[in-house]
GROMACS .gro file of N, CA, C and O in nm:
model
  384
    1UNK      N    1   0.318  12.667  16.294
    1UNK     CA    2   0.342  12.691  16.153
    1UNK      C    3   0.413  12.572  16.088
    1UNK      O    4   0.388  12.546  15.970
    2UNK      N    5   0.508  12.493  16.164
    2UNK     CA    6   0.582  12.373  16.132
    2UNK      C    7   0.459  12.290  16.083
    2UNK      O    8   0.449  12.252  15.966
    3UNK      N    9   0.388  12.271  16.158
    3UNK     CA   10   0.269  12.160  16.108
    3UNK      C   11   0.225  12.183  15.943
    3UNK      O   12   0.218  12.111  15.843
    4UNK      N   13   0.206  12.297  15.971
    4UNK     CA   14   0.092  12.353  15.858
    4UNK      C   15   0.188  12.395  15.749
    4UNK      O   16   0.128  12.431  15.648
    5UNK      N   17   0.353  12.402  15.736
    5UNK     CA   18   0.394  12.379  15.657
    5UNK      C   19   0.402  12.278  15.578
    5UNK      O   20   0.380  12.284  15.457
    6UNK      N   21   0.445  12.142  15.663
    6UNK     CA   22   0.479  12.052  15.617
    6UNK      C   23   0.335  11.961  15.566
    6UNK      O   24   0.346  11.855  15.504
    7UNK      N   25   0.199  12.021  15.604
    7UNK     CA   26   0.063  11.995  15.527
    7UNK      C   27   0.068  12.034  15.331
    7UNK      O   28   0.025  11.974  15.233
    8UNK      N   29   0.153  12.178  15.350
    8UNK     CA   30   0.152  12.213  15.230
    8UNK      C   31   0.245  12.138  15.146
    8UNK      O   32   0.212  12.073  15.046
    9UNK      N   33   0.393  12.153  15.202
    9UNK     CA   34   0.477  12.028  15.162
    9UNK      C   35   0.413  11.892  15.075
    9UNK      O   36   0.451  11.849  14.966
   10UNK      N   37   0.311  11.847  15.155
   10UNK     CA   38   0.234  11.683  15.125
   10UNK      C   39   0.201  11.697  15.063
   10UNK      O   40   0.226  11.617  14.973
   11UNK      N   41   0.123  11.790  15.038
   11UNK     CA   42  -0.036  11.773  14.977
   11UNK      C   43  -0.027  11.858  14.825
   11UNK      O   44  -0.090  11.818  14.727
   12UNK      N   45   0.080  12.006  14.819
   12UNK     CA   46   0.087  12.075  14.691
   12UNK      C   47   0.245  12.016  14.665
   12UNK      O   48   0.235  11.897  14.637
   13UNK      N   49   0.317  12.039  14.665
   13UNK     CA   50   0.468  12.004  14.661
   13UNK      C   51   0.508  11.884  14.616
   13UNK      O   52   0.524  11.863  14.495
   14UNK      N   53   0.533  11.779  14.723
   14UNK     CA   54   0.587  11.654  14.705
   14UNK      C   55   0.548  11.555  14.616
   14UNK      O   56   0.617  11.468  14.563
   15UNK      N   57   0.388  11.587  14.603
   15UNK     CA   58   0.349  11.450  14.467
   15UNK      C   59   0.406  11.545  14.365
   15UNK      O   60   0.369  11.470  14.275
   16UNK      N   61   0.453  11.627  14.311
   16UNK     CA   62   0.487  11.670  14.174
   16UNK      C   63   0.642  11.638  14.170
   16UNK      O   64   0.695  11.597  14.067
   17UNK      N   65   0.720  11.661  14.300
   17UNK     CA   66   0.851  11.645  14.269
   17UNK      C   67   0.880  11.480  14.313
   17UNK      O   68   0.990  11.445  14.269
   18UNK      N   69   0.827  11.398  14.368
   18UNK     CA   70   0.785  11.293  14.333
   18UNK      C   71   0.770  11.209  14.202
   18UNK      O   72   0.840  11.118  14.158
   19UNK      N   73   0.698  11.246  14.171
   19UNK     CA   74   0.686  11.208  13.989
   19UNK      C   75   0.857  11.213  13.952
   19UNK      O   76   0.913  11.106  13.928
   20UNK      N   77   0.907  11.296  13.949
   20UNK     CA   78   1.056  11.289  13.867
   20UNK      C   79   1.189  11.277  14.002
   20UNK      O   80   1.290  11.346  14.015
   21UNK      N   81   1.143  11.177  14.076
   21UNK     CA   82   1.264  11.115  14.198
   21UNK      C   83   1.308  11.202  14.249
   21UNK      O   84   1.430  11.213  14.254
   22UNK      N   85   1.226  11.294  14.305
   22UNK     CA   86   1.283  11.390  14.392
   22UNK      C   87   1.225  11.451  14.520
   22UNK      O   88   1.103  11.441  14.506
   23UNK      N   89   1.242  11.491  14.598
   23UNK     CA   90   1.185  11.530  14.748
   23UNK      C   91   1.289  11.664  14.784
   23UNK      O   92   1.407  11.685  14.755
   24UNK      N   93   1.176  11.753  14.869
   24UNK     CA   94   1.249  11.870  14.895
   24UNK      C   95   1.254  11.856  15.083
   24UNK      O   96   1.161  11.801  15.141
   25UNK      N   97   1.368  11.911  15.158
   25UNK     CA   98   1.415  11.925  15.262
   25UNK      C   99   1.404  12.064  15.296
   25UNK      O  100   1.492  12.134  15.246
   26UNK      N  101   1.279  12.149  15.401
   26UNK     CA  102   1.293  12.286  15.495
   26UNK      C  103   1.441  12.301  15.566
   26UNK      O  104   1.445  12.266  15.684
   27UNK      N  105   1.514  12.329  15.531
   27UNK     CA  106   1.648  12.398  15.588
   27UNK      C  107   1.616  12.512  15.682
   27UNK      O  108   1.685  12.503  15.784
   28UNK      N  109   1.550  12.598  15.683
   28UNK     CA  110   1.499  12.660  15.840
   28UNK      C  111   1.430  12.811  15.800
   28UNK      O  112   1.447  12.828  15.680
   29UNK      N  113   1.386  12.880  15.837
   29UNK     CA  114   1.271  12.991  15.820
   29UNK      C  115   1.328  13.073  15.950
   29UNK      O  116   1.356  13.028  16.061
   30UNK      N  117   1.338  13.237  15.890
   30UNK     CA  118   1.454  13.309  15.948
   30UNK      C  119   1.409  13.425  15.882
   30UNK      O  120   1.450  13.444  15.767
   31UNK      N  121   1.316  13.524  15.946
   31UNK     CA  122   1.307  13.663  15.927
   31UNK      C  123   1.216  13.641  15.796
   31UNK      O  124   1.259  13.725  15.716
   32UNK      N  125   1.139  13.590  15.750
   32UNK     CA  126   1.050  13.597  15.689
   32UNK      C  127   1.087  13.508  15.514
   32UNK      O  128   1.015  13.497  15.415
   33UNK      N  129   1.241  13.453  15.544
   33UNK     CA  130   1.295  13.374  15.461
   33UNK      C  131   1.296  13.202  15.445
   33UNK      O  132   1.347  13.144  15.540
   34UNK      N  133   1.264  13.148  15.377
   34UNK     CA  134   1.260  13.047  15.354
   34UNK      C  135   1.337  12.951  15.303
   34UNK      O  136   1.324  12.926  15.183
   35UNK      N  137   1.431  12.880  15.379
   35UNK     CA  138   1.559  12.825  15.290
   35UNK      C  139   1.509  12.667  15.266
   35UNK      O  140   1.451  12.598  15.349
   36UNK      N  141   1.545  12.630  15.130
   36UNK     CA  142   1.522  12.468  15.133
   36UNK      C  143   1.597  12.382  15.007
   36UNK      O  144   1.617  12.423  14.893
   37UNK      N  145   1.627  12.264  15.057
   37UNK     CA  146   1.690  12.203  14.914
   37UNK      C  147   1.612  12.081  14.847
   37UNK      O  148   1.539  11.996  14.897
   38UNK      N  149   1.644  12.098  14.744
   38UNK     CA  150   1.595  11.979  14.633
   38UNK      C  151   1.687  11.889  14.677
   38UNK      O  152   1.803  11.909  14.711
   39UNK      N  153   1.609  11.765  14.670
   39UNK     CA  154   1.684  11.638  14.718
   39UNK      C  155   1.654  11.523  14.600
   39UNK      O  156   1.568  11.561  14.521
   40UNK      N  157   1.702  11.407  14.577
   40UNK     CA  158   1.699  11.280  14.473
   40UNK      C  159   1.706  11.376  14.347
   40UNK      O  160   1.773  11.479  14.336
   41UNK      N  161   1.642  11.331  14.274
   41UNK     CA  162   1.708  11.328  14.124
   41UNK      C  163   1.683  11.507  14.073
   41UNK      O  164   1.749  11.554  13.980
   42UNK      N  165   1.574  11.595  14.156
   42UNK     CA  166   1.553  11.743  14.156
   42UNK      C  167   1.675  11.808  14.155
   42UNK      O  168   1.695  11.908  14.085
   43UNK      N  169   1.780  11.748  14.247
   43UNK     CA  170   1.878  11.839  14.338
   43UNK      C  171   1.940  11.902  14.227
   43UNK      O  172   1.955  12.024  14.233
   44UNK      N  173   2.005  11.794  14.054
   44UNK     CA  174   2.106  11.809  14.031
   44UNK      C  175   2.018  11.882  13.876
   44UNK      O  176   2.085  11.937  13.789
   45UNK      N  177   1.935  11.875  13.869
   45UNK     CA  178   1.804  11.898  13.736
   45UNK      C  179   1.834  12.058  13.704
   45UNK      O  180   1.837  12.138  13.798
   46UNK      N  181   1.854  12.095  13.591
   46UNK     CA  182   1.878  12.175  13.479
   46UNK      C  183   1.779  12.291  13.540
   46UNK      O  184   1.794  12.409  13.570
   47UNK      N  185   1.647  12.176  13.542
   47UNK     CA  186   1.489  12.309  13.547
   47UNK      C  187   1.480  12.327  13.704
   47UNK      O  188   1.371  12.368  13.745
   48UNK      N  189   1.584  12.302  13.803
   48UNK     CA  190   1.604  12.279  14.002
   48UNK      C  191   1.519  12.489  13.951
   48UNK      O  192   1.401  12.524  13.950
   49UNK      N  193   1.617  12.555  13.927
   49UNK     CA  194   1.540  12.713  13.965
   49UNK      C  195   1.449  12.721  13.928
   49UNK      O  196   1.366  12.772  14.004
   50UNK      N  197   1.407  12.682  13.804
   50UNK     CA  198   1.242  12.723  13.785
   50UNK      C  199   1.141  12.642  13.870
   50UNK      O  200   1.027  12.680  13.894
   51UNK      N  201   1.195  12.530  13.910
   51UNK     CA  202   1.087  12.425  13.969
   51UNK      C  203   1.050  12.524  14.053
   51UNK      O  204   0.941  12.578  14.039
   52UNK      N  205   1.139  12.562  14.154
   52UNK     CA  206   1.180  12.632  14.287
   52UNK      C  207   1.089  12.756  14.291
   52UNK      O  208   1.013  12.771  14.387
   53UNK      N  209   1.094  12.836  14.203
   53UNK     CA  210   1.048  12.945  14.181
   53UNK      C  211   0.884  12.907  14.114
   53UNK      O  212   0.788  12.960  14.171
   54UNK      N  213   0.857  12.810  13.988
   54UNK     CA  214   0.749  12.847  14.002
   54UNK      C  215   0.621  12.744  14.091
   54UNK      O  216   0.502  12.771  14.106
   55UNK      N  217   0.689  12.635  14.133
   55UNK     CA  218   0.622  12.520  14.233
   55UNK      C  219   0.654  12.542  14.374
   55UNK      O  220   0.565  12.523  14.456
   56UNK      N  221   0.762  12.579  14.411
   56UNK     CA  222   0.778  12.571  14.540
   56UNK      C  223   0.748  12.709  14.607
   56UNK      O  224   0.673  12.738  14.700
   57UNK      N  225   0.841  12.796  14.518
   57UNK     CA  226   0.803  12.970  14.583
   57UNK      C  227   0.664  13.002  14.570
   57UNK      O  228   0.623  13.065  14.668
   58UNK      N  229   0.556  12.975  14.462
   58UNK     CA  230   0.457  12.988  14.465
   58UNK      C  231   0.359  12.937  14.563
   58UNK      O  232   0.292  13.017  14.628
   59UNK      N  233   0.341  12.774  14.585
   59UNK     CA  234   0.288  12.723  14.686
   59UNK      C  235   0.315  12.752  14.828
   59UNK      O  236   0.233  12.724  14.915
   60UNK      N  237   0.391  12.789  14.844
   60UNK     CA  238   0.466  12.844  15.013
   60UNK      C  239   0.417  13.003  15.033
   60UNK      O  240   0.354  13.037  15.133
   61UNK      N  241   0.448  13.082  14.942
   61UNK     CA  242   0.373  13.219  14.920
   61UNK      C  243   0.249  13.195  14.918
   61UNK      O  244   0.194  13.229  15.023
   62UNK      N  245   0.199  13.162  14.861
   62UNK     CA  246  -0.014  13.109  14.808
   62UNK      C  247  -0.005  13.104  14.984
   62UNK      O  248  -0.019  13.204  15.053
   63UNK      N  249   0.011  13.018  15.017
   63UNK     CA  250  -0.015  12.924  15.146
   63UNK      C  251   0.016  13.019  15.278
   63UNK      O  252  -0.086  13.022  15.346
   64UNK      N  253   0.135  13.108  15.345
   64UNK     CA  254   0.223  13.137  15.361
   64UNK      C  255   0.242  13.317  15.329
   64UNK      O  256   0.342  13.360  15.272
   65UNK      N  257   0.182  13.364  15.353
   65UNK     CA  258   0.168  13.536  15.261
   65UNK      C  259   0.295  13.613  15.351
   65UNK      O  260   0.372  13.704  15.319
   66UNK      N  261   0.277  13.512  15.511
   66UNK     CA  262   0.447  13.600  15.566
   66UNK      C  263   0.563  13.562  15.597
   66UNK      O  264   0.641  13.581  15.689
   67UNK      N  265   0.558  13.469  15.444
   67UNK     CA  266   0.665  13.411  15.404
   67UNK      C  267   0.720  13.493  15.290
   67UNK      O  268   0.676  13.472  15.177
   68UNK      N  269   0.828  13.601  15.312
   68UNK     CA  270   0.893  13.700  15.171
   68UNK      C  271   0.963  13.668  15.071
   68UNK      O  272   0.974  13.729  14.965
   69UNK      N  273   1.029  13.535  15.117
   69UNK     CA  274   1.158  13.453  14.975
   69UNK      C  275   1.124  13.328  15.024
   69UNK      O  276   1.072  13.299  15.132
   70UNK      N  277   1.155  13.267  14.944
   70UNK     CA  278   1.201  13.121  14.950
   70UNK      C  279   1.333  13.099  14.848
   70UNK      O  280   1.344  13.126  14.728
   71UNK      N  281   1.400  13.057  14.913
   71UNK     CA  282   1.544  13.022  14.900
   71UNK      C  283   1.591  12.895  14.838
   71UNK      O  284   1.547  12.797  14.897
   72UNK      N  285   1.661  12.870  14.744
   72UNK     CA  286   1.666  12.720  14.716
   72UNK      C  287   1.788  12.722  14.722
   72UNK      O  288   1.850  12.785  14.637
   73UNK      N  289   1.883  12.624  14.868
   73UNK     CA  290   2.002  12.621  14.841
   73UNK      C  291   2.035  12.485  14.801
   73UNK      O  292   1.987  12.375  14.826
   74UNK      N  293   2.219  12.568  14.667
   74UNK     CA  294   2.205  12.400  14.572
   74UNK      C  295   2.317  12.374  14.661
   74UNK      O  296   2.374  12.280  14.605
   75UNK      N  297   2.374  12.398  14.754
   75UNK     CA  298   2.451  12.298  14.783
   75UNK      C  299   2.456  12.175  14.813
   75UNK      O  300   2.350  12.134  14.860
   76UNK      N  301   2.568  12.069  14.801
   76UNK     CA  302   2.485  11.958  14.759
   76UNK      C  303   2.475  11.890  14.893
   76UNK      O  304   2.526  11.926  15.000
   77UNK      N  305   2.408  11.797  14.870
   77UNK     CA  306   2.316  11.757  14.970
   77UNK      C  307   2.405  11.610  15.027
   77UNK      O  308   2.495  11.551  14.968
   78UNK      N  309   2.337  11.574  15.180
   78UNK     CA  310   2.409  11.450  15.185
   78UNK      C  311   2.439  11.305  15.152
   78UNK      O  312   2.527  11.218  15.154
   79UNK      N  313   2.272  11.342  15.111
   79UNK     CA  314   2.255  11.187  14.977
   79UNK      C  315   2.323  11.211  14.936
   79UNK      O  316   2.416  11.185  15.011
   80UNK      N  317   2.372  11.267  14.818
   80UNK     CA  318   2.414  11.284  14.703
   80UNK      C  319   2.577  11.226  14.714
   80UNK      O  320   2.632  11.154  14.632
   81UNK      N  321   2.637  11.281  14.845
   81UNK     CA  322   2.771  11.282  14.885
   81UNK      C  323   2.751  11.145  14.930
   81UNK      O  324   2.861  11.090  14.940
   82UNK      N  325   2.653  11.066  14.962
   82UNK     CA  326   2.649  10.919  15.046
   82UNK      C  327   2.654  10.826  14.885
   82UNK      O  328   2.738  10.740  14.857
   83UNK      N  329   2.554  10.868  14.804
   83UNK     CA  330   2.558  10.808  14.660
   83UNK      C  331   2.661  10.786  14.627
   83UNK      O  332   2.708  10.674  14.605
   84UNK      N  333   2.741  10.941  14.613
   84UNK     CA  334   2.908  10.920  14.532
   84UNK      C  335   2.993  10.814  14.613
   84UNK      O  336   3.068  10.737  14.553
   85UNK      N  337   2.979  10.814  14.753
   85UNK     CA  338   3.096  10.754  14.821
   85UNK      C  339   3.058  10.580  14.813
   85UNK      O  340   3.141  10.497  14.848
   86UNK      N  341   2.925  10.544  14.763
   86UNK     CA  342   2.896  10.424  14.773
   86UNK      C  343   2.901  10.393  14.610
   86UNK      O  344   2.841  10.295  14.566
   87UNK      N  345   2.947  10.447  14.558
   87UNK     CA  346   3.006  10.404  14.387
   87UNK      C  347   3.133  10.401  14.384
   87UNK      O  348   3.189  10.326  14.304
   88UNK      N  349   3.194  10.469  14.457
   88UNK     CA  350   3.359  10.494  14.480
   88UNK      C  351   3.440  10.381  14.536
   88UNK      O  352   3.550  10.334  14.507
   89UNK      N  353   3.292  10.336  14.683
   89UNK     CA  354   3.361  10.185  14.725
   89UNK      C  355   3.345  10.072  14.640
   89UNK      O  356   3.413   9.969  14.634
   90UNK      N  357   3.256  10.101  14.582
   90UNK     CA  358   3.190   9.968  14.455
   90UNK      C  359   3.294   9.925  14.405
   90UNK      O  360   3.328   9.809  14.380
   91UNK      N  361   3.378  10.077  14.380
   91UNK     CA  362   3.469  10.003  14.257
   91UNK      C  363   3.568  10.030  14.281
   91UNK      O  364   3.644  10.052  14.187
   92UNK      N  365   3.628  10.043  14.447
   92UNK     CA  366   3.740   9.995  14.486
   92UNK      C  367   3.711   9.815  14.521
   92UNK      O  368   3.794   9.724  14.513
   93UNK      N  369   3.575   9.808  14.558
   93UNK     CA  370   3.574   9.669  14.613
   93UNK      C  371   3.630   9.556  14.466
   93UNK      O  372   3.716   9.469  14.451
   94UNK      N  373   3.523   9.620  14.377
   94UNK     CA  374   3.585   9.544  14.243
   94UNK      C  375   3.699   9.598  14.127
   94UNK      O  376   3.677   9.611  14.006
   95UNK      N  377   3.824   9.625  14.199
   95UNK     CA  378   3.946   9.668  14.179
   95UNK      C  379   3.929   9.776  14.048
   95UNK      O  380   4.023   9.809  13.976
   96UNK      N  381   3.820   9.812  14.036
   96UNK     CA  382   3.787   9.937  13.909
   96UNK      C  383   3.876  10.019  13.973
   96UNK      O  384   3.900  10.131  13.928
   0.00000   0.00000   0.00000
């Protein structure tokens, strides 16, 4: 099923969240649940639940029928925490 997820991932999914700097991460599949996060510029985006719900929950369901939720968790991610900490040194390096 790993395979044939990450087919759907490629091929319906990623070129759309692509377009607006973003990529999604499978966090793990657990009783018929689907957990996953928005990653690059998706993670932190206003429209992250609707994307989720009507691009991601849809294509994974379509694809996927014993798949019951899909989950979008916002916690934030480790890019995001690697981003902040590499602006933080920036401008300790240049006494900001």
């Amino acid at each position: 099923m790993e395979e044939a997820l990450q087919k759907v991932l490629n091929e319906r999914i990623r070129p759309a969240l692509y377009e607006h700097g973003g990529d999604i991460r499978i966090l793990g599949l657990e009783d018929g649940v689907l957990r996953f996060r928005l990653l690059g510029r998706c993670s932190g985006c206003p429209s992250a639940a609707v994307t989720a719900e009507e691009l991601v929950g849809r294509e994974i369901r379509e694809a996927f029928p014993e798949i019951r939720s899909v989950v979008l968790d916002i916690g934030v991610s480790e890019e995001l925490i690697g981003a902040a900490r590499d602006v933080l040194r920036k401008r300790r390096e240049n006494g900001n």
